[in-house]
PDB file of C-alpha atoms in Angstrom:
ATOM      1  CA  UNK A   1       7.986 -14.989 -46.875  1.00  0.00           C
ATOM      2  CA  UNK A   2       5.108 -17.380 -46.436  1.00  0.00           C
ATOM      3  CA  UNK A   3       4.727 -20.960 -47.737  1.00  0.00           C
ATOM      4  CA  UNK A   4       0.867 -21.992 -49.212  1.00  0.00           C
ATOM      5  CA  UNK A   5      -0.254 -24.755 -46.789  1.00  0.00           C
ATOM      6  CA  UNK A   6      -1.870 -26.594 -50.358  1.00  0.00           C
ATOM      7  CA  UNK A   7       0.323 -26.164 -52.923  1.00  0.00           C
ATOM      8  CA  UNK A   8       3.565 -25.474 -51.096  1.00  0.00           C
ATOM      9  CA  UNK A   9       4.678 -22.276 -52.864  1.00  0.00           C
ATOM     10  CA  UNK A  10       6.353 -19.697 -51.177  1.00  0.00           C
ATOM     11  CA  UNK A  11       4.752 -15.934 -51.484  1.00  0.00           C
ATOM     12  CA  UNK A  12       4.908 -12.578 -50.620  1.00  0.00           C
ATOM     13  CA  UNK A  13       1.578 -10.888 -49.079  1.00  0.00           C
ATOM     14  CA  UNK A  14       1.252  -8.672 -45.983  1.00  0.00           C
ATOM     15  CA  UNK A  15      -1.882 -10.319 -44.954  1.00  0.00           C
ATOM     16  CA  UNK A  16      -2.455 -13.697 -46.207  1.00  0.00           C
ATOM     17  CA  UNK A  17      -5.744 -15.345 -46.092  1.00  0.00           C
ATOM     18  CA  UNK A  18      -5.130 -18.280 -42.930  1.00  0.00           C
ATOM     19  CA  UNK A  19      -6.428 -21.815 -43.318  1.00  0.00           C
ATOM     20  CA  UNK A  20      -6.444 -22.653 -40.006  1.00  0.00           C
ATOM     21  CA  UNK A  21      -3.924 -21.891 -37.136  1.00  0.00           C
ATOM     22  CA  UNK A  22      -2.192 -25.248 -35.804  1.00  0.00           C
ATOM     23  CA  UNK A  23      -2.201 -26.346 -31.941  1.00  0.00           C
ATOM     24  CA  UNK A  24       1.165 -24.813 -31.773  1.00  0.00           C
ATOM     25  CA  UNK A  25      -0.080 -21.495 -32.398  1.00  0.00           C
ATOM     26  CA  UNK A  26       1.597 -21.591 -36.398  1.00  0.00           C
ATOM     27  CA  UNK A  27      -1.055 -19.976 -38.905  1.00  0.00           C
ATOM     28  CA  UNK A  28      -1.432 -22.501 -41.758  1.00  0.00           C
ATOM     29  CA  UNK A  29      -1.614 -19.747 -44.918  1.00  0.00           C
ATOM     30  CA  UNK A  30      -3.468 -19.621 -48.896  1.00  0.00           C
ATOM     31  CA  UNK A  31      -1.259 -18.253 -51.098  1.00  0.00           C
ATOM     32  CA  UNK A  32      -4.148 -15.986 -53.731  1.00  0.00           C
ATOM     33  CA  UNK A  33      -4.592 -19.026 -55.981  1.00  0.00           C
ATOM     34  CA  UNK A  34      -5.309 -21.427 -53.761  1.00  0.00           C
ATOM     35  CA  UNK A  35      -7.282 -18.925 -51.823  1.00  0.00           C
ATOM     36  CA  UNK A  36      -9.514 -18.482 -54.804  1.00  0.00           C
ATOM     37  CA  UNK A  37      -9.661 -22.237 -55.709  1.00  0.00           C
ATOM     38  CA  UNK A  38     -10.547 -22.965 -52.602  1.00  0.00           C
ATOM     39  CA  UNK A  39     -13.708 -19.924 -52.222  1.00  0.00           C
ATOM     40  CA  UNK A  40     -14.715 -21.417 -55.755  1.00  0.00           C
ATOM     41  CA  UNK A  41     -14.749 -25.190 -54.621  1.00  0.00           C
ATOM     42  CA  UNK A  42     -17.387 -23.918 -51.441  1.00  0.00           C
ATOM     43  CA  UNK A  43     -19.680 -21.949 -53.124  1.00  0.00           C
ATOM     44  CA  UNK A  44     -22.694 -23.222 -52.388  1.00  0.00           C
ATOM     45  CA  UNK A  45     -24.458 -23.886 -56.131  1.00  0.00           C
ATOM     46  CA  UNK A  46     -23.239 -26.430 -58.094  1.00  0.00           C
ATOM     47  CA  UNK A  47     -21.230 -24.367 -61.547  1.00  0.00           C
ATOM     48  CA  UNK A  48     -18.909 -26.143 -63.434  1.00  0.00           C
ATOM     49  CA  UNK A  49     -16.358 -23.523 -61.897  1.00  0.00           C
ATOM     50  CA  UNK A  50     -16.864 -25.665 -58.733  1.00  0.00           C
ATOM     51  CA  UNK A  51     -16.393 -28.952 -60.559  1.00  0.00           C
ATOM     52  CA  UNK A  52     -13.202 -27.581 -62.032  1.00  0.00           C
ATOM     53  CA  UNK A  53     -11.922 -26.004 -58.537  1.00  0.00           C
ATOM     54  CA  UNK A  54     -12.570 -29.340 -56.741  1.00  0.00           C
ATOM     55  CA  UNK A  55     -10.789 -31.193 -59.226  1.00  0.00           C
ATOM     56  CA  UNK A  56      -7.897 -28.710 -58.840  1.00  0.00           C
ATOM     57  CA  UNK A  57      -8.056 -28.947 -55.627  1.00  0.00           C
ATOM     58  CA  UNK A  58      -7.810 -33.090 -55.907  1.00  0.00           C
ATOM     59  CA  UNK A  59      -4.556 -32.605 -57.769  1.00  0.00           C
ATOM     60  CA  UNK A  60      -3.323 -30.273 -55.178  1.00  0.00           C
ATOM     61  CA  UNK A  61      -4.424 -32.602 -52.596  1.00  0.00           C
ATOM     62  CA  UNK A  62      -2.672 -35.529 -53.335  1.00  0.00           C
ATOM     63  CA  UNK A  63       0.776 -33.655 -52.916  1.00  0.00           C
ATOM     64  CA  UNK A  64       0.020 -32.500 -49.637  1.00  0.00           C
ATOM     65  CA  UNK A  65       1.684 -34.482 -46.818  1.00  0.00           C
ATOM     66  CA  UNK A  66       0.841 -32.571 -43.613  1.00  0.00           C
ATOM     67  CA  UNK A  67      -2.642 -34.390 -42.069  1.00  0.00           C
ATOM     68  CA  UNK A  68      -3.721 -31.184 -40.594  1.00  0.00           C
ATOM     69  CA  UNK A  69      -3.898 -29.551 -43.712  1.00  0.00           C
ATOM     70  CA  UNK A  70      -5.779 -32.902 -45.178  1.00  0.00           C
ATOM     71  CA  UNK A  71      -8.306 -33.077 -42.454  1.00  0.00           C
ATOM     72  CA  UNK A  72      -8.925 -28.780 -42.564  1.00  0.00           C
ATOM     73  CA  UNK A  73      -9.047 -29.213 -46.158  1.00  0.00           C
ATOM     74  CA  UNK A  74     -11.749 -32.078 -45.791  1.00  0.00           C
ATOM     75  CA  UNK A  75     -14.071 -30.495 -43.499  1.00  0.00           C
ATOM     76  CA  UNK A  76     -14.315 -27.084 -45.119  1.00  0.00           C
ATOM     77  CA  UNK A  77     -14.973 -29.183 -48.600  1.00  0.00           C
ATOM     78  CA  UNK A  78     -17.649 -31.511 -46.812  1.00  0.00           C
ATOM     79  CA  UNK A  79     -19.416 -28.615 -45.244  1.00  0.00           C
ATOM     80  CA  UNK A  80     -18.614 -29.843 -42.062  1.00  0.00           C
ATOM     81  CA  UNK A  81     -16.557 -26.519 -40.606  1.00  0.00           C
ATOM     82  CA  UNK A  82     -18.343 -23.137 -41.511  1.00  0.00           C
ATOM     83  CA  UNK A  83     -14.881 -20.902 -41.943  1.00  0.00           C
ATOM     84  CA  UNK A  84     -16.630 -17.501 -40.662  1.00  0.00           C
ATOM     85  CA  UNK A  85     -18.164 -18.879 -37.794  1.00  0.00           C
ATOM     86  CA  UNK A  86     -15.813 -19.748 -34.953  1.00  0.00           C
ATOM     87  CA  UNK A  87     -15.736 -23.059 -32.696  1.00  0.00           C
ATOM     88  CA  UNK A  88     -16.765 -22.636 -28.977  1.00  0.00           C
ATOM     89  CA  UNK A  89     -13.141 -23.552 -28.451  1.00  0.00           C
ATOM     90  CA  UNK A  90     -12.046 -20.304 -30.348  1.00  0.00           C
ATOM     91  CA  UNK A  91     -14.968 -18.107 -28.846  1.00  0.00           C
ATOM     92  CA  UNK A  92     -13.703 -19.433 -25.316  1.00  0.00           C
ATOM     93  CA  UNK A  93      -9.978 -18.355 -26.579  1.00  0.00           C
ATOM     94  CA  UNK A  94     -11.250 -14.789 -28.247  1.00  0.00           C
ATOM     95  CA  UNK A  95     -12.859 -14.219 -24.803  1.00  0.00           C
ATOM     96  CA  UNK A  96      -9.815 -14.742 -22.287  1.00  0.00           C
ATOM     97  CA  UNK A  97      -7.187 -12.869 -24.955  1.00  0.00           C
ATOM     98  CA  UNK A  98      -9.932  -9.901 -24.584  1.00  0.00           C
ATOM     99  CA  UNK A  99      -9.994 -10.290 -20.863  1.00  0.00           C
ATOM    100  CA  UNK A 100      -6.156 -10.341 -20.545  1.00  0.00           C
ATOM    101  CA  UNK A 101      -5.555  -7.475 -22.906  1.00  0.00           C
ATOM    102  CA  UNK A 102      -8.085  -5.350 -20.572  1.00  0.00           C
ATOM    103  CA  UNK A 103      -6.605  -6.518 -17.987  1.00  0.00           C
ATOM    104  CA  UNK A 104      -2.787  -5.134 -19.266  1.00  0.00           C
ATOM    105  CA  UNK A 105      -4.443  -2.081 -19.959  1.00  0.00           C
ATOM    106  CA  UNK A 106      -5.864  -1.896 -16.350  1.00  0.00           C
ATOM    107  CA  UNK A 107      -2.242  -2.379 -15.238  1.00  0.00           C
ATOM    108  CA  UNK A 108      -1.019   0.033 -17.631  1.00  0.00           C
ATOM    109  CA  UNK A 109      -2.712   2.585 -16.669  1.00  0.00           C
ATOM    110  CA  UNK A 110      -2.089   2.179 -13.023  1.00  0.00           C
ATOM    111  CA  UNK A 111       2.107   2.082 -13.670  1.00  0.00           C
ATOM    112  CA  UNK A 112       2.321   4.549 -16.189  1.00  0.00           C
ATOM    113  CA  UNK A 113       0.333   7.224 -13.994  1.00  0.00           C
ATOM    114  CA  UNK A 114       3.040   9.976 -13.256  1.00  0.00           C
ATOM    115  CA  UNK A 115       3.976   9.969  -9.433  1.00  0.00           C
ATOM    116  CA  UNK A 116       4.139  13.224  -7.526  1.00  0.00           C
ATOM    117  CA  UNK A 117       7.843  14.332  -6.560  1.00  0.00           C
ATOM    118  CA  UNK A 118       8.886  17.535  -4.897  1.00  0.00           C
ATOM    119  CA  UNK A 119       9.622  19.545  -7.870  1.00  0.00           C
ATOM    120  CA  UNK A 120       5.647  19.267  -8.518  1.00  0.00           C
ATOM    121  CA  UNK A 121       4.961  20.671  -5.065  1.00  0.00           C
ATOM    122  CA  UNK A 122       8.085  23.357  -5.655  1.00  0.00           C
ATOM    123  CA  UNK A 123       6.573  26.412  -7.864  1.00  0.00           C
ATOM    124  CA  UNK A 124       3.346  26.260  -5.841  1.00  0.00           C
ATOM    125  CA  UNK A 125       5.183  26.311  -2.414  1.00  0.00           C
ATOM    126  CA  UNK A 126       7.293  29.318  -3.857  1.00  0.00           C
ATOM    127  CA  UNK A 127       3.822  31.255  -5.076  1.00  0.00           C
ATOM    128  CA  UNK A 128       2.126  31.060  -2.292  1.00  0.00           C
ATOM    129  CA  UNK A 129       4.604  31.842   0.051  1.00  0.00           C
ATOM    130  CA  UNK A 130       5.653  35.019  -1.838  1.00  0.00           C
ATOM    131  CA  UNK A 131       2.143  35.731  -2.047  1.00  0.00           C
ATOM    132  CA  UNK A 132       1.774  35.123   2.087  1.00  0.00           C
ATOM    133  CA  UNK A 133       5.059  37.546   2.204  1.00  0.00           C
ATOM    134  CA  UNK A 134       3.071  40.161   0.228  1.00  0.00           C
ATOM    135  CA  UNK A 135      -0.196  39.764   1.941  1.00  0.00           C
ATOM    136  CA  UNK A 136       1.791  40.659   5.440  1.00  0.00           C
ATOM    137  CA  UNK A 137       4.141  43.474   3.725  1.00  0.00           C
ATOM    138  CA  UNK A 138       0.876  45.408   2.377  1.00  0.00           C
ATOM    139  CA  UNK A 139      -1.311  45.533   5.445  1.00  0.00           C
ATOM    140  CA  UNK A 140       1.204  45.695   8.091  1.00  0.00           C
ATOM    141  CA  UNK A 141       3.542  47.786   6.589  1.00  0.00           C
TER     142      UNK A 141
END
């Protein structure tokens, strides 16, 4: 169950759209409403669906009581934060998450190779000693 970061409700959605993510790693969720309120009040003409989406937006605003979600909130509606493009701080983060997941991988792969035991070496030892055995039986015998 998730809880909208603007309007508080709780809602059910596999993959909710994410605000922002807070220093302590929490994602900051949109319920679908205020996800399309929101994608209305930043579209880039001025339509009177924008004036009406801000002003929703204004209502919502005024109940919200977490300054994170204020300040977020503020910068995406001033233009200030473009939400696809990522901040050098998350670029630098995106970078050493890749590096560590190659480097699991890396260390995978090296742990989960399968060892060598003597039941590997067993059936081949066998063959070619019977072979050896026949090899000597048929020309000497």
């Amino acid at each position: 169950m998730n809880t909208c970061a603007i309007c508080r409700n709780r809602f059910e959605a596999e993959s909710p759209a994410v605000l922002f993510i807070s220093a302590y790693g929490t994602k900051r969720v949109l319920c679908p409403h205020c996800e399309e309120v929101l994608d209305r009040a930043t579209l880039e003409e001025d339509t009177p669906e924008k004036a009406e989406a801000l002003n929703t937006l204004d209502a919502l605003a005024s109940k919200i009581k977490d300054p994170e979600v204020l300040e977020t909130l503020g910068m995406l509606l001033s233009g200030e934060v473009n939400p696809e493009a990522p901040t050098p701080e998350e670029e630098a983060e995106m970078e050493a998450v890749l590096e560590d997941v190659k480097r699991e991988e890396a260390e995978a792969a090296l742990t989960d190779a399968p060892k060598a035991t003597f039941l590997d070496y067993l059936f081949p030892a066998l063959f070619g000693a019977a072979l050896l055995i026949f090899v000597i039986w048929y020309f000497f015998f």
